[in-house]
Coordinates of C-alpha atoms and ligand atoms in Angstrom, one line a residue:
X1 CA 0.0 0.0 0.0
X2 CA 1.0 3.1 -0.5
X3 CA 0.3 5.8 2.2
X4 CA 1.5 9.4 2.1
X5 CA 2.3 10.2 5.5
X6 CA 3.7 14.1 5.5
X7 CA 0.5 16.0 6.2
X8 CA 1.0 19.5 7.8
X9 CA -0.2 18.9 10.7
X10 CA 0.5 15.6 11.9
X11 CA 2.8 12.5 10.3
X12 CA 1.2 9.4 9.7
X13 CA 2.9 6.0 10.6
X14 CA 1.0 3.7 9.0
X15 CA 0.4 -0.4 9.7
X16 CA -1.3 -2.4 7.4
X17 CA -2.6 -5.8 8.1
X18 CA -4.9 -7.9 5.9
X19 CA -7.1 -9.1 8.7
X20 CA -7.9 -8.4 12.3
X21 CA -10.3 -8.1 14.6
X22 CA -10.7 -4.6 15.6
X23 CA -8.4 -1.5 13.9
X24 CA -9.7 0.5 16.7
X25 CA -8.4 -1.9 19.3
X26 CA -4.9 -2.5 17.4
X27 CA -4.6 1.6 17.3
X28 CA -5.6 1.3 21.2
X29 CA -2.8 -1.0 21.4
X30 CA -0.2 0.6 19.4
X31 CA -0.6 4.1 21.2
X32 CA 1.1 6.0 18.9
X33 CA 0.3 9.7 17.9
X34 CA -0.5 9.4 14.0
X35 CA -0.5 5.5 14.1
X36 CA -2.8 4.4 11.2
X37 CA -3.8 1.2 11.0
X38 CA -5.8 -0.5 8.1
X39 CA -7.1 -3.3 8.0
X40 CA -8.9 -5.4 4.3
X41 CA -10.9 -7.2 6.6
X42 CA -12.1 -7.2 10.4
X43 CA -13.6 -10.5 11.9
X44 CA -14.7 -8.0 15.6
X45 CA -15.3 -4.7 13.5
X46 CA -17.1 -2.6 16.3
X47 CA -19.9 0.0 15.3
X48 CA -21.6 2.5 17.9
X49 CA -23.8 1.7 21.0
X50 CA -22.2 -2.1 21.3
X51 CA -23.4 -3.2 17.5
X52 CA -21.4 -5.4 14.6
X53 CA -19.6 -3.4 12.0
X54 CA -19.6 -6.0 8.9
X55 CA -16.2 -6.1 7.8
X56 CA -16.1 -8.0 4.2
X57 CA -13.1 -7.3 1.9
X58 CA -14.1 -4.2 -0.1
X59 CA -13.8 -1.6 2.1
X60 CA -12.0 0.8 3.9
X61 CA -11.1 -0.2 7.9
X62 CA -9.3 2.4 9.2
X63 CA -8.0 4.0 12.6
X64 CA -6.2 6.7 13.4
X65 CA -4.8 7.2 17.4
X66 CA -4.6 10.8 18.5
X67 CA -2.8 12.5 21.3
X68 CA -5.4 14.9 22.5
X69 CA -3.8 16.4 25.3
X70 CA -2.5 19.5 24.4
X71 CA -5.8 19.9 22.4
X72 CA -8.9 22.1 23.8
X73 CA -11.5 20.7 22.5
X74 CA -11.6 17.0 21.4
X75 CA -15.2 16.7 21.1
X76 CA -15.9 17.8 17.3
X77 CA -13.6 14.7 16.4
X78 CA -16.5 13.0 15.3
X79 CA -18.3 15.9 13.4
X80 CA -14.7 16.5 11.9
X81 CA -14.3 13.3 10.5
X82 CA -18.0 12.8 9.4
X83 CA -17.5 16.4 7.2
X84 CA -14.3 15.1 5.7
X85 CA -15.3 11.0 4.8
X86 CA -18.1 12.8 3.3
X87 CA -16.5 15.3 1.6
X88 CA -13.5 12.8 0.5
X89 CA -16.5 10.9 -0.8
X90 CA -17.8 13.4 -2.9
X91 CA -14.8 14.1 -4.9
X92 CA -13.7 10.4 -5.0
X93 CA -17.4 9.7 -6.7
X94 CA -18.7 12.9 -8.2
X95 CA -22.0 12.2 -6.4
X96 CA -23.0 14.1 -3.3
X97 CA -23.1 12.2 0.2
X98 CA -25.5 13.9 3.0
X99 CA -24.5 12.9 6.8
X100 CA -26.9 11.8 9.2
X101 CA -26.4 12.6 12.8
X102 CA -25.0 11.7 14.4
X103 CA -22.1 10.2 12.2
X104 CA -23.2 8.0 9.7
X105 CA -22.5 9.5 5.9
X106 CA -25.3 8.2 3.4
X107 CA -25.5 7.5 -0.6
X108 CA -28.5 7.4 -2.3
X109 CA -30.5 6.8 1.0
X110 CA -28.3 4.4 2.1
X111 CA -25.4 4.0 4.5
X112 CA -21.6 3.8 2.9
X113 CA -19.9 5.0 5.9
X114 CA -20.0 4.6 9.9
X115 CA -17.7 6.4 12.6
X116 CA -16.8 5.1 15.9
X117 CA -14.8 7.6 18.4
X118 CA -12.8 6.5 21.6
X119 CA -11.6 8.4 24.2
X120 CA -8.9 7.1 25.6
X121 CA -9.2 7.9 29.5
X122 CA -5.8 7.7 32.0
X123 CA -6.2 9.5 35.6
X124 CA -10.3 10.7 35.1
X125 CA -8.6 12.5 31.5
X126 CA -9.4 12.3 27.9
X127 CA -5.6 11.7 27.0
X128 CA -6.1 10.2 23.5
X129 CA -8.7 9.2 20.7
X130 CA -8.7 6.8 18.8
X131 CA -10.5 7.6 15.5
X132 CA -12.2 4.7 13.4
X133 CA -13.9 4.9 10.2
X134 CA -15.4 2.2 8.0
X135 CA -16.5 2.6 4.6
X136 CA -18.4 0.5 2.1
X137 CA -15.8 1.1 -1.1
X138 CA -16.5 -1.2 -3.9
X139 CA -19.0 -3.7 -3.8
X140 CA -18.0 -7.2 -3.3
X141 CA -20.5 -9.0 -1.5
X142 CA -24.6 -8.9 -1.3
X143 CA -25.6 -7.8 2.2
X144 CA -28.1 -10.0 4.0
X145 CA -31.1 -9.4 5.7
X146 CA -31.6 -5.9 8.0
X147 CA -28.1 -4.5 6.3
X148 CA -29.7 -4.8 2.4
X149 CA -32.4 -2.5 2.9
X150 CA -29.7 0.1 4.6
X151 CA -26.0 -0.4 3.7
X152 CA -24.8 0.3 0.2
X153 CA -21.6 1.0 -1.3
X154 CA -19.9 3.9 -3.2
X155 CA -18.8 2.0 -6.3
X156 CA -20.2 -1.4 -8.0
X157 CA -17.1 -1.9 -9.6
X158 CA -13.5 -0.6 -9.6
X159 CA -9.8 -0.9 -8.6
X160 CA -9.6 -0.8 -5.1
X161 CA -6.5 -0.5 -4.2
X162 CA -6.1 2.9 -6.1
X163 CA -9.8 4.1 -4.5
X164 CA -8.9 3.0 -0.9
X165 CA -5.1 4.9 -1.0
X166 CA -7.0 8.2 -2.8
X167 CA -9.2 7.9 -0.3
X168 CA -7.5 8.0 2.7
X169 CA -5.6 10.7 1.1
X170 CA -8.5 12.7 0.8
X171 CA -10.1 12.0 4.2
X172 CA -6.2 12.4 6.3
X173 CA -5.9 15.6 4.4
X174 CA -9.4 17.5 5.2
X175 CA -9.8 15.7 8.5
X176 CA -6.6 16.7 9.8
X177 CA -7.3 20.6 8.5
X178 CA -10.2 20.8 9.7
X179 CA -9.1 19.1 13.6
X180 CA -6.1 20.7 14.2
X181 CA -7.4 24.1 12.6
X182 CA -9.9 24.1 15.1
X183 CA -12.4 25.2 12.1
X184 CA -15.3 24.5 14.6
X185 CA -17.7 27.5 12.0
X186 CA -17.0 25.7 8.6
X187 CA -17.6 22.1 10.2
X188 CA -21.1 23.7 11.7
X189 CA -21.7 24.8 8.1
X190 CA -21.0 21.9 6.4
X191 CA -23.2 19.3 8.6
X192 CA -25.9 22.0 8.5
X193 CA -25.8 21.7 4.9
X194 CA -25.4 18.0 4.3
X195 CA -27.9 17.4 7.1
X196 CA -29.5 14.2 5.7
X197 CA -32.5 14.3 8.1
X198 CA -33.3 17.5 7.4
X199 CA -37.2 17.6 7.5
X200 CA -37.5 13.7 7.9
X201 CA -40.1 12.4 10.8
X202 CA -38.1 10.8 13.1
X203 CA -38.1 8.9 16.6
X204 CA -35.7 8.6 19.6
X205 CA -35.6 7.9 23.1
X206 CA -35.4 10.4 25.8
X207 CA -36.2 8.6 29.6
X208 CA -36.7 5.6 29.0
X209 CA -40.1 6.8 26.4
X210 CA -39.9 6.6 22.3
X211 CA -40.5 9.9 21.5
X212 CA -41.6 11.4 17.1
X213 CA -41.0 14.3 15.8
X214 CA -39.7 16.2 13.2
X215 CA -35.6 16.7 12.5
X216 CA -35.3 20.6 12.1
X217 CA -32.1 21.5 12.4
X218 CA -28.4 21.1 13.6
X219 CA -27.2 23.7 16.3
X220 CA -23.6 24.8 16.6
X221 CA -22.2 22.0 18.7
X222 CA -23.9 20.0 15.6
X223 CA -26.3 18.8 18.4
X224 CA -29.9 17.4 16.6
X225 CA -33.0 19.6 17.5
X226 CA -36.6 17.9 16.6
X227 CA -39.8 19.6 16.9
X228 CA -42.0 17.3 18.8
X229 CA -45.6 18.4 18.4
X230 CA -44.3 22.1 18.7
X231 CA -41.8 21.6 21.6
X232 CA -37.7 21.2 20.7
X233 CA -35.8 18.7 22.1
X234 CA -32.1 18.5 21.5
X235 CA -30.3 15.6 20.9
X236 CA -26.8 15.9 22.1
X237 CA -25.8 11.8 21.4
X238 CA -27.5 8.9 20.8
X239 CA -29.3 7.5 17.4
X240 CA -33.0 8.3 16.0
X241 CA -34.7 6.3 13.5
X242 CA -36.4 7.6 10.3
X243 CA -39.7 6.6 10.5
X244 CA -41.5 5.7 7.3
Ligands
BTN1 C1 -21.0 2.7 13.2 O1 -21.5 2.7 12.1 O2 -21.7 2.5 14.2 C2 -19.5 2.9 13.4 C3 -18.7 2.0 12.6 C4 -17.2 2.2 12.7 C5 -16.5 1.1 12.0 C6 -15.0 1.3 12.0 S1 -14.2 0.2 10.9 C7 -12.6 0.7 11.5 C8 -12.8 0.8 13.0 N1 -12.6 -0.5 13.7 C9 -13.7 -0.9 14.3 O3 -13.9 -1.9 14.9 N2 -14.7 0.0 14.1 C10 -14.3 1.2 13.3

């Protein structure tokens, strides 16, 4: 593979394996600021809120480990990284990707791209994250069951290898501008804009109850607000469903 690793911010030392169970847990492991690891296929890939990530050949398994402690704020990571794999999406496919909150960048209604952040806690602290992003490249198997009316992938056909290296050239490059330039305005912006349940009817839970209501906006800390029969709530983590 061939990985750039001079960015201006931060240099890249990249592992790549062919198969593993977690590249979140190897980056945990390796601890090193700028360690990438990529993997071509997880057999443990992890997703948000304790769920499977599937895994297959294809696609891109990525995770990048961060020193955070000389950083402010750590906690747009995820809203960072969602803007650039969408944007790095956009210009690898000439189609335009939408990001639906709270990290999840979609296709054509369907999802090509998930995001799992971890902090990496020592002493009570945030010291580290460890930044993990899996994306449905080019197609190479059928997806079964739940996942086939809600995964899809960017391309049908193509040359990996050259798609997965342009891609994490892409993504490293805006990521990495936008998180260590602190460009907290232009990331508001661009999930504002590429809001994908912008005006959709969706539901959540809040105490324990399901609550419905409609997805109005994004705020500045690209929290979620939703008009529930006239009253806002606003969603600061956690998943909502679009209800058909
Ligand atoms: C989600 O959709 O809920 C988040 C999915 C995150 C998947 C990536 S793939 C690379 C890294 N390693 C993992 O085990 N998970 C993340």
């Amino acid at each position: 593979m061939n990985i750039k690793t001079d960015y201006e911010n931060l240099k890249i030392k990249p592992f790549h394996t062919e198969e593993t169970a977690s590249t979140n847990d190897d980056a945990k492991s390796i601890a090193l600021n700028g360690a990438l690891v990529i993997a071509d296929r997880q057999t443990g890939g992890k997703g948000r809120l304790g769920r499977e990530f599937v895994s297959e050949k294809g696609g891109v398994y990525m995770s990048l480990f961060l020193d955070t402690e000389t950083y402010d704020d750590t906690l747009f990571i995820t809203s960072a990284a969602a803007v650039a794999a969408s944007r790095a999406i956009d210009e690898l496919s000439g189609k335009s990707s939408l990001i639906k909150w709270v990290n999840d960048v979609y296709l054509f209604g369907k999802k090509v791209c998930g995001i799992l952040a971890e902090g990496v806690i020592e002493n009570g602290k945030i010291k580290s994250a460890v930044l993990g992003i899996g994306v449905n490249l080019v197609k190479t198997v059928d997806f079964s069951g739940e996942l086939k009316e809600k995964a899809g992938f960017i391309f049908e056909t193509g040359d990996f290898n050259a798609l997965r290296e342009k891609f994490i050239d892409l993504f490293l490059r805006e990521f990495l501008r936008l998180f260590f330039g602190g460009e907290k305005e232009e990331i508001y912006k661009a999930y504002k804009k590429k809001n994908y349940l912008s005006g959709k009817t969706v539901t959540f839970f809040e105490n324990g109850r399901e609550l419905s209501g409609k997805a109005e906006d994004i705020d500045r800390d690209t929290a979620l607000l939703v008009n529930c029969d006239g009253e806002i709530h606003r969603l600061v983590f956690g998943e909502v469903n679009i209800k058909l």
